[in-house]
Short mmCIF file of C-alpha atoms in Angstrom, two decimals:
data_model
loop_
_atom_site.label_atom_id
_atom_site.label_comp_id
_atom_site.label_asym_id
_atom_site.label_seq_id
_atom_site.Cartn_x
_atom_site.Cartn_y
_atom_site.Cartn_z
CA MET A 1 0.85 -21.37 -18.70
CA THR A 2 0.07 -23.78 -21.50
CA ASP A 3 -2.79 -23.80 -24.00
CA THR A 4 -5.36 -26.51 -23.14
CA GLY A 5 -7.33 -26.10 -26.36
CA ILE A 6 -10.63 -25.68 -24.47
CA ASP A 7 -13.03 -22.79 -24.35
CA ILE A 8 -12.09 -20.63 -21.38
CA ASP A 9 -13.53 -17.56 -19.67
CA ALA A 10 -10.08 -16.31 -18.69
CA GLU A 11 -6.53 -17.53 -18.54
CA VAL A 12 -6.60 -17.31 -14.74
CA ILE A 13 -9.46 -17.24 -12.25
CA VAL A 14 -8.75 -15.63 -8.86
CA ILE A 15 -11.05 -16.69 -6.01
CA GLY A 16 -11.23 -14.03 -3.30
CA LEU A 17 -10.51 -10.34 -3.90
CA GLY A 18 -9.48 -9.23 -0.43
CA GLY A 19 -5.93 -8.15 0.35
CA MET A 20 -4.07 -11.01 -1.33
CA GLY A 21 -6.52 -11.78 -4.12
CA SER A 22 -6.85 -8.18 -5.31
CA ALA A 23 -3.04 -7.89 -5.39
CA ALA A 24 -2.77 -11.14 -7.36
CA ALA A 25 -5.39 -9.96 -9.86
CA TYR A 26 -3.46 -6.73 -10.41
CA HIS A 27 -0.03 -8.31 -10.77
CA LEU A 28 -1.36 -10.92 -13.18
CA ALA A 29 -3.29 -8.41 -15.28
CA ARG A 30 -0.35 -6.01 -15.54
CA ARG A 31 1.63 -8.88 -17.12
CA GLY A 32 -0.97 -9.19 -19.83
CA VAL A 33 -2.76 -12.22 -18.38
CA SER A 34 -6.53 -12.50 -18.85
CA VAL A 35 -7.97 -12.50 -15.29
CA LEU A 36 -11.43 -13.28 -13.96
CA GLY A 37 -11.78 -12.39 -10.27
CA LEU A 38 -14.63 -13.72 -8.13
CA GLU A 39 -15.59 -12.28 -4.73
CA ARG A 40 -18.63 -13.13 -2.62
CA PHE A 41 -18.90 -9.66 -1.04
CA THR A 42 -18.56 -6.06 -2.20
CA PRO A 43 -15.19 -4.43 -2.96
CA ALA A 44 -13.08 -3.70 0.16
CA HIS A 45 -15.71 -5.28 2.44
CA ASP A 46 -15.57 -5.71 6.23
CA ARG A 47 -16.55 -9.38 6.51
CA GLY A 48 -13.06 -10.91 6.44
CA SER A 49 -9.58 -9.77 7.42
CA SER A 50 -8.79 -6.74 5.23
CA HIS A 51 -10.61 -3.94 7.04
CA GLY A 52 -10.37 -1.79 10.14
CA GLY A 53 -8.57 1.26 8.78
CA SER A 54 -4.97 0.30 9.55
CA ARG A 55 -2.42 -2.53 9.65
CA ILE A 56 1.12 -2.30 10.97
CA ILE A 57 4.00 -2.42 8.49
CA ARG A 58 7.55 -3.01 9.74
CA GLN A 59 10.83 -4.63 8.74
CA SER A 60 12.61 -5.65 11.98
CA TYR A 61 10.58 -8.84 12.02
CA PHE A 62 10.72 -10.59 15.36
CA GLU A 63 8.67 -13.56 14.10
CA ASP A 64 11.52 -14.75 11.86
CA PRO A 65 14.26 -12.74 10.10
CA ALA A 66 13.68 -14.95 7.04
CA TYR A 67 10.71 -12.67 6.28
CA VAL A 68 12.85 -9.55 5.95
CA PRO A 69 13.78 -9.90 2.23
CA LEU A 70 10.08 -10.08 1.40
CA LEU A 71 9.43 -6.99 3.51
CA LEU A 72 12.15 -5.03 1.74
CA ARG A 73 10.47 -5.82 -1.58
CA ALA A 74 7.02 -5.15 -0.11
CA TYR A 75 8.10 -1.64 0.85
CA GLU A 76 9.16 -0.96 -2.74
CA LEU A 77 5.77 -2.17 -3.94
CA TRP A 78 3.88 -0.14 -1.33
CA GLU A 79 5.51 2.97 -2.75
CA GLU A 80 4.74 1.89 -6.30
CA LEU A 81 1.10 1.18 -5.40
CA ALA A 82 0.72 4.61 -3.78
CA ARG A 83 2.19 6.29 -6.85
CA GLU A 84 0.15 4.33 -9.41
CA SER A 85 -3.15 4.55 -7.53
CA LYS A 86 -2.71 8.07 -6.15
CA ARG A 87 -4.10 6.82 -2.83
CA GLU A 88 -2.61 6.94 0.66
CA VAL A 89 -2.22 3.19 1.00
CA TYR A 90 0.52 3.47 3.63
CA ARG A 91 2.18 5.98 5.93
CA ILE A 92 5.55 5.90 7.71
CA THR A 93 5.28 6.86 11.39
CA GLY A 94 8.18 5.02 13.02
CA GLY A 95 7.55 2.07 15.32
CA LEU A 96 8.28 1.12 18.94
CA PHE A 97 8.62 -2.56 19.88
CA ILE A 98 8.47 -2.47 23.66
CA GLY A 99 8.87 -4.95 26.50
CA PRO A 100 11.32 -6.66 28.82
CA PRO A 101 14.73 -7.01 27.10
CA GLU A 102 14.43 -10.79 26.81
CA CYS A 103 10.92 -10.91 25.37
CA ALA A 104 10.31 -12.00 21.77
CA THR A 105 8.96 -8.60 20.71
CA VAL A 106 12.19 -6.84 21.71
CA SER A 107 14.88 -9.50 21.29
CA GLY A 108 13.47 -10.79 18.01
CA SER A 109 13.11 -7.29 16.53
CA LEU A 110 16.68 -6.43 17.55
CA HIS A 111 18.03 -9.67 16.08
CA ALA A 112 16.30 -9.09 12.73
CA ALA A 113 17.45 -5.46 12.60
CA GLN A 114 21.06 -6.37 13.35
CA LEU A 115 21.11 -9.37 11.00
CA TRP A 116 19.81 -7.35 8.02
CA GLY A 117 21.47 -4.03 8.85
CA LEU A 118 18.14 -2.23 9.33
CA ASP A 119 18.07 1.29 10.73
CA HIS A 120 17.11 1.08 14.42
CA GLU A 121 17.76 2.36 17.93
CA VAL A 122 17.47 0.75 21.36
CA LEU A 123 15.75 3.02 23.92
CA ASP A 124 15.33 2.57 27.67
CA ALA A 125 12.07 3.43 29.44
CA ASP A 126 13.13 6.98 30.29
CA GLU A 127 14.18 7.70 26.71
CA ILE A 128 10.93 6.27 25.35
CA ALA A 129 8.92 8.58 27.61
CA ARG A 130 11.10 11.59 26.79
CA ARG A 131 10.97 11.20 23.02
CA PHE A 132 7.38 9.94 22.81
CA PRO A 133 5.48 11.70 25.63
CA GLY A 134 2.26 9.73 25.21
CA PHE A 135 4.03 6.51 26.26
CA ALA A 136 4.72 5.43 29.85
CA PRO A 137 6.48 2.04 29.73
CA GLU A 138 7.21 0.16 32.94
CA THR A 139 10.59 0.55 34.58
CA GLY A 140 12.98 -1.97 33.07
CA GLN A 141 11.19 -2.17 29.74
CA ILE A 142 13.09 -1.13 26.62
CA ALA A 143 12.17 -0.62 22.98
CA VAL A 144 13.60 -1.21 19.55
CA TYR A 145 12.69 1.90 17.56
CA GLU A 146 12.38 1.38 13.79
CA PRO A 147 12.08 4.68 11.89
CA LEU A 148 10.65 3.02 8.76
CA ALA A 149 7.74 1.29 10.50
CA GLY A 150 4.24 2.61 9.96
CA PHE A 151 0.84 1.44 8.81
CA ALA A 152 -1.04 0.42 5.71
CA ARG A 153 -4.69 1.30 5.09
CA PRO A 154 -6.35 -2.03 4.21
CA GLU A 155 -9.52 -0.73 2.54
CA GLU A 156 -7.54 1.76 0.47
CA THR A 157 -5.06 -0.96 -0.48
CA VAL A 158 -7.73 -3.38 -1.66
CA ALA A 159 -9.54 -0.61 -3.56
CA ALA A 160 -6.28 0.48 -5.19
CA HIS A 161 -5.43 -3.03 -6.37
CA ILE A 162 -8.98 -3.54 -7.65
CA ASP A 163 -8.95 -0.26 -9.57
CA LEU A 164 -5.53 -0.94 -11.09
CA ALA A 165 -6.45 -4.52 -12.00
CA VAL A 166 -9.54 -3.30 -13.84
CA ARG A 167 -7.46 -0.63 -15.56
CA GLU A 168 -5.18 -3.41 -16.77
CA GLY A 169 -8.13 -5.35 -18.18
CA ALA A 170 -9.14 -7.73 -15.38
CA ASP A 171 -12.80 -8.78 -15.17
CA LEU A 172 -13.66 -8.59 -11.47
CA ARG A 173 -17.07 -9.74 -10.32
CA PHE A 174 -18.57 -9.17 -6.88
CA GLY A 175 -21.49 -10.91 -5.20
CA GLU A 176 -20.20 -14.20 -6.66
CA THR A 177 -20.17 -16.92 -4.00
CA VAL A 178 -17.96 -19.84 -5.04
CA ARG A 179 -19.54 -23.21 -4.33
CA SER A 180 -16.83 -25.50 -5.66
CA TRP A 181 -13.80 -25.74 -7.91
CA SER A 182 -12.12 -28.60 -9.73
CA ASP A 183 -8.94 -29.32 -11.68
CA ASP A 184 -9.06 -32.11 -14.25
CA GLY A 185 -5.41 -31.73 -15.27
CA ASP A 186 -6.26 -29.88 -18.48
CA HIS A 187 -8.18 -26.93 -17.06
CA VAL A 188 -9.90 -25.68 -13.92
CA GLU A 189 -13.58 -25.08 -13.39
CA VAL A 190 -15.22 -22.89 -10.76
CA VAL A 191 -18.92 -23.13 -9.87
CA THR A 192 -20.67 -20.11 -8.34
CA ASP A 193 -24.29 -19.30 -7.64
CA SER A 194 -24.52 -17.72 -11.09
CA GLY A 195 -22.76 -20.26 -13.28
CA ARG A 196 -19.62 -22.18 -14.24
CA PHE A 197 -16.33 -20.61 -15.29
CA ARG A 198 -13.31 -22.23 -16.90
CA ALA A 199 -9.69 -21.19 -17.00
CA ARG A 200 -6.22 -22.59 -17.53
CA GLU A 201 -5.10 -21.71 -13.99
CA LEU A 202 -6.71 -20.99 -10.62
CA VAL A 203 -5.45 -18.80 -7.77
CA VAL A 204 -7.21 -19.27 -4.42
CA CYS A 205 -6.95 -16.50 -1.79
CA PRO A 206 -9.79 -17.52 0.54
CA GLY A 207 -8.90 -15.79 3.81
CA ALA A 208 -11.03 -17.17 6.63
CA TRP A 209 -12.86 -19.44 4.17
CA ALA A 210 -9.70 -21.55 3.66
CA PRO A 211 -10.85 -24.56 5.72
CA GLU A 212 -13.93 -24.76 3.53
CA ILE A 213 -12.56 -24.04 0.06
CA LEU A 214 -9.14 -25.67 0.50
CA ALA A 215 -10.24 -28.72 2.45
CA ASP A 216 -7.80 -31.03 0.63
CA LEU A 217 -4.72 -28.83 1.09
CA GLY A 218 -3.50 -30.94 3.99
CA VAL A 219 -3.01 -27.92 6.28
CA THR A 220 -4.85 -27.26 9.52
CA ILE A 221 -5.99 -23.63 9.52
CA GLU A 222 -7.80 -22.38 12.61
CA ILE A 223 -10.04 -19.33 12.36
CA GLU A 224 -9.90 -16.92 15.32
CA ARG A 225 -12.18 -14.04 16.22
CA GLN A 226 -10.24 -10.84 16.93
CA VAL A 227 -11.44 -7.41 18.08
CA MET A 228 -10.15 -3.94 17.21
CA TYR A 229 -10.99 -0.97 19.46
CA TRP A 230 -10.93 2.81 19.07
CA PHE A 231 -10.64 4.99 22.19
CA GLY A 232 -10.89 8.73 22.54
CA LEU A 233 -8.08 10.88 23.90
CA ASP A 234 -8.16 13.09 27.01
CA ALA A 235 -10.64 15.79 25.97
CA GLY A 236 -9.12 18.27 28.39
CA SER A 237 -5.55 17.96 27.13
CA THR A 238 -4.67 19.32 23.72
CA SER A 239 -1.05 18.22 24.29
CA ASP A 240 -2.11 14.57 24.69
CA ALA A 241 -4.15 14.78 21.49
CA ALA A 242 -1.29 16.33 19.52
CA THR A 243 1.12 13.74 20.92
CA MET A 244 -0.97 10.81 19.73
CA VAL A 245 -1.58 12.28 16.27
CA ASP A 246 2.18 12.24 15.70
CA ALA A 247 2.91 9.02 17.62
CA PRO A 248 4.59 5.93 16.20
CA ILE A 249 2.88 2.59 15.81
CA TYR A 250 3.75 0.22 18.61
CA ILE A 251 3.76 -3.35 19.84
CA GLN A 252 4.18 -3.97 23.55
CA GLU A 253 4.72 -7.26 25.34
CA ASN A 254 4.44 -7.45 29.12
CA ALA A 255 5.93 -9.86 31.65
CA ASP A 256 2.93 -12.16 31.18
CA VAL A 257 3.83 -12.61 27.49
CA GLU A 258 0.73 -10.65 26.49
CA GLN A 259 0.99 -8.42 23.45
CA ILE A 260 -0.99 -5.36 22.50
CA TYR A 261 -0.51 -3.26 19.40
CA GLY A 262 -1.74 0.12 18.31
CA PHE A 263 -1.59 3.18 16.11
CA PRO A 264 -1.47 6.95 16.33
CA ALA A 265 -4.65 8.96 15.87
CA ILE A 266 -4.34 8.48 12.12
CA ASP A 267 -7.50 10.42 11.24
CA GLY A 268 -7.00 13.19 13.78
CA PRO A 269 -7.87 13.49 17.48
CA ASP A 270 -11.61 13.07 16.95
CA GLY A 271 -11.05 9.61 15.48
CA GLY A 272 -9.25 8.37 18.58
CA VAL A 273 -6.56 5.72 18.64
CA LYS A 274 -6.92 2.13 17.52
CA VAL A 275 -5.63 -0.61 19.84
CA ALA A 276 -5.99 -4.38 20.13
CA PHE A 277 -4.79 -7.48 21.89
CA PHE A 278 -2.92 -10.00 19.81
CA ARG A 279 -4.17 -13.59 19.96
CA ARG A 280 -6.87 -13.38 22.58
CA GLY A 281 -9.64 -14.52 20.29
CA ASP A 282 -12.02 -17.46 20.30
CA VAL A 283 -12.05 -20.13 17.62
CA CYS A 284 -14.83 -19.48 15.14
CA SER A 285 -15.79 -19.71 11.49
CA PRO A 286 -17.05 -17.04 9.08
CA ASP A 287 -20.57 -18.32 9.78
CA THR A 288 -20.31 -18.55 13.59
CA ILE A 289 -18.20 -15.49 14.47
CA ASP A 290 -19.77 -13.26 17.11
CA ARG A 291 -19.60 -9.80 15.57
CA VAL A 292 -20.95 -8.10 18.70
CA VAL A 293 -18.20 -6.52 20.82
CA HIS A 294 -19.18 -6.88 24.47
CA ASP A 295 -18.67 -4.32 27.24
CA ALA A 296 -16.41 -6.63 29.27
CA GLU A 297 -14.06 -6.98 26.29
CA THR A 298 -13.89 -3.24 25.85
CA GLU A 299 -13.12 -2.64 29.53
CA ARG A 300 -10.36 -5.26 29.52
CA MET A 301 -8.76 -3.55 26.55
CA ARG A 302 -9.18 -0.09 28.09
CA THR A 303 -7.43 -1.20 31.30
CA ARG A 304 -4.54 -2.78 29.43
CA VAL A 305 -3.85 0.08 27.01
CA ARG A 306 -3.84 2.70 29.79
CA GLN A 307 -0.89 0.87 31.37
CA LEU A 308 1.14 2.06 28.39
CA LEU A 309 -0.78 5.13 27.20
CA PRO A 310 -2.20 6.88 30.28
CA GLY A 311 -3.54 9.76 28.18
CA VAL A 312 -6.04 7.50 26.43
CA THR A 313 -8.84 8.37 28.83
CA GLY A 314 -11.67 9.17 26.46
CA PRO A 315 -14.73 7.06 25.68
CA ALA A 316 -14.86 3.93 23.58
CA LEU A 317 -15.61 5.32 20.12
CA ASP A 318 -15.92 2.15 18.07
CA ALA A 319 -15.03 -1.53 17.86
CA ALA A 320 -15.02 -4.14 15.11
CA THR A 321 -14.29 -7.81 14.67
CA CYS A 322 -12.09 -9.51 12.12
CA MET A 323 -10.63 -13.00 11.67
CA TYR A 324 -7.18 -14.54 11.77
CA SER A 325 -6.55 -17.67 9.70
CA THR A 326 -3.82 -19.38 11.69
CA THR A 327 -1.51 -22.27 10.78
CA PRO A 328 0.07 -24.51 13.44
CA ASP A 329 3.49 -22.82 13.11
CA HIS A 330 2.08 -19.34 12.32
CA ASN A 331 3.89 -19.21 8.95
CA PHE A 332 2.00 -18.51 5.73
CA VAL A 333 1.01 -20.95 3.00
CA ILE A 334 1.98 -19.67 -0.47
CA ALA A 335 2.64 -22.32 -3.13
CA ARG A 336 1.39 -24.37 -5.99
CA HIS A 337 -1.23 -26.73 -4.57
CA PRO A 338 0.49 -30.06 -3.79
CA ARG A 339 -2.43 -32.05 -5.26
CA HIS A 340 -3.51 -29.85 -8.19
CA ALA A 341 -1.00 -28.79 -10.81
CA ARG A 342 -3.08 -25.85 -12.11
CA VAL A 343 -3.91 -24.35 -8.71
CA THR A 344 -1.92 -21.82 -6.68
CA VAL A 345 -2.86 -20.96 -3.09
CA ALA A 346 -2.21 -18.16 -0.61
CA CYS A 347 -3.72 -18.60 2.85
CA GLY A 348 -2.99 -19.09 6.54
CA PHE A 349 -1.56 -15.62 7.10
CA SER A 350 -1.88 -16.11 10.85
CA GLY A 351 -2.60 -12.52 11.81
CA HIS A 352 0.58 -10.96 10.42
CA GLY A 353 0.12 -11.03 6.66
CA PHE A 354 -1.27 -7.70 5.48
CA LYS A 355 2.07 -5.89 5.38
CA PHE A 356 3.11 -8.43 2.71
CA VAL A 357 0.10 -7.89 0.43
CA PRO A 358 1.91 -6.28 -2.55
CA VAL A 359 4.75 -8.81 -2.63
CA VAL A 360 2.35 -11.74 -2.21
CA GLY A 361 0.55 -10.51 -5.33
CA GLU A 362 3.87 -10.47 -7.16
CA ILE A 363 4.78 -13.96 -5.93
CA LEU A 364 1.45 -15.42 -7.02
CA ALA A 365 1.87 -13.89 -10.47
CA ASP A 366 5.36 -15.40 -10.65
CA LEU A 367 4.09 -18.86 -9.74
CA VAL A 368 1.28 -18.73 -12.31
CA VAL A 369 3.15 -17.14 -15.21
CA ASP A 370 6.66 -18.54 -14.71
CA GLY A 371 6.00 -21.63 -12.62
CA HIS A 372 8.42 -20.41 -9.94
CA THR A 373 9.50 -17.30 -8.08
CA ASP A 374 12.87 -15.91 -7.11
CA HIS A 375 11.44 -14.75 -3.79
CA PRO A 376 12.39 -16.95 -0.80
CA ILE A 377 9.16 -18.82 -0.08
CA ASP A 378 10.30 -22.30 1.01
CA ILE A 379 9.14 -21.47 4.54
CA PHE A 380 5.59 -21.24 3.14
CA ASP A 381 5.49 -24.75 1.59
CA PRO A 382 2.22 -26.47 2.57
CA THR A 383 4.00 -29.82 2.80
CA ARG A 384 6.39 -28.66 5.53
CA VAL A 385 6.64 -31.08 8.44
CA SER A 386 5.18 -28.68 10.99
CA LEU A 387 1.87 -28.66 9.13
CA VAL A 388 1.68 -32.26 8.01
CA ALA A 389 2.82 -34.05 11.16
CA GLY A 390 0.90 -31.99 13.66
CA GLY A 391 3.61 -29.43 14.14
CA GLN A 392 5.25 -27.87 17.12
CA ASP A 393 3.69 -25.50 19.60
CA PRO A 394 4.06 -22.05 18.06
CA VAL A 395 5.60 -19.26 20.12
CA ALA A 396 2.69 -17.60 21.87
CA THR A 397 3.80 -14.17 20.73
CA ALA A 398 4.62 -14.97 17.11
CA GLY A 399 3.14 -12.46 14.68
CA VAL A 400 1.34 -9.20 15.01
CA ARG A 401 -1.19 -7.66 12.67
#
């Protein structure tokens, strides 16, 4: 960062204090940078994409093995965040990636695990059912089992990064709706409902508001409505309840190339198990999203999850909506803005970004403070051909929350 000689409110303004923005604020502040964070909602809110109690973390990345080095670093930072914040921001449960041997969920996970030497096992359907009694995969399905998979707690993660950022001196303000921002080459200016703020650098982590606040980025980002469901366990079977409390996280793909994902009963049997489809949502915006979960949706999910977990026979306990912000190739956008030299962006996480939150914060701090990062992020360049020229059809199963 260079001195512009103007009056500033902070060296860096961070727009958006959800998963990525709160991590960026912390990693910048811990390096001694003066940070002003602006968020339209309350801390760890449920209006965007960083809520719902759990997000899968894993390393055998079937989307693209190029992500694995970032995941290895993210795991180190998850542990550091847990230690520094004294919060349970993540938990290791093991993970099953289940489906026909040739499907992307299985073959891609196995390829990434073998390429990077990750600890894993390949289990047939009988072995899955024997070792994990709550699961009943179809005959012929197999699984890649990753012992280091698990889940992160999104609300705890955001709260931890916010607390640590404030401890390091960041000025974080909530209820601040950003109306516009500008970069005149010498400084940046952000206009909110309460005033104007100036800084030397700007970091934009807008989540589902990316199409609005990053309209000149040159990237098509589609916002999708997604639904998370919680179902009760068989009330008459204590063995089923105990099994699901200790179960691994899982992703299953069927012969119709339809993925579901889910979690153990992370808050005990009474809290049920969380499950969801991947990529069955309607296009929306933050203003038009239908936040009502309809009975037909719940029944479709119930029918599908019981094909894998027959012991999930209890009532629907809860449901919630969130949003994916999806790029044409389903890869992230993390870079200096191609049109604004003082602006750094992180967006388009396409439904599989939360597991990267700590390392994205570190990358954004690198880009602002040093002008570059040693992390491999070329795949996230907003000027890549697949985003500028209309792109290729993404694999239907790429990415899982």
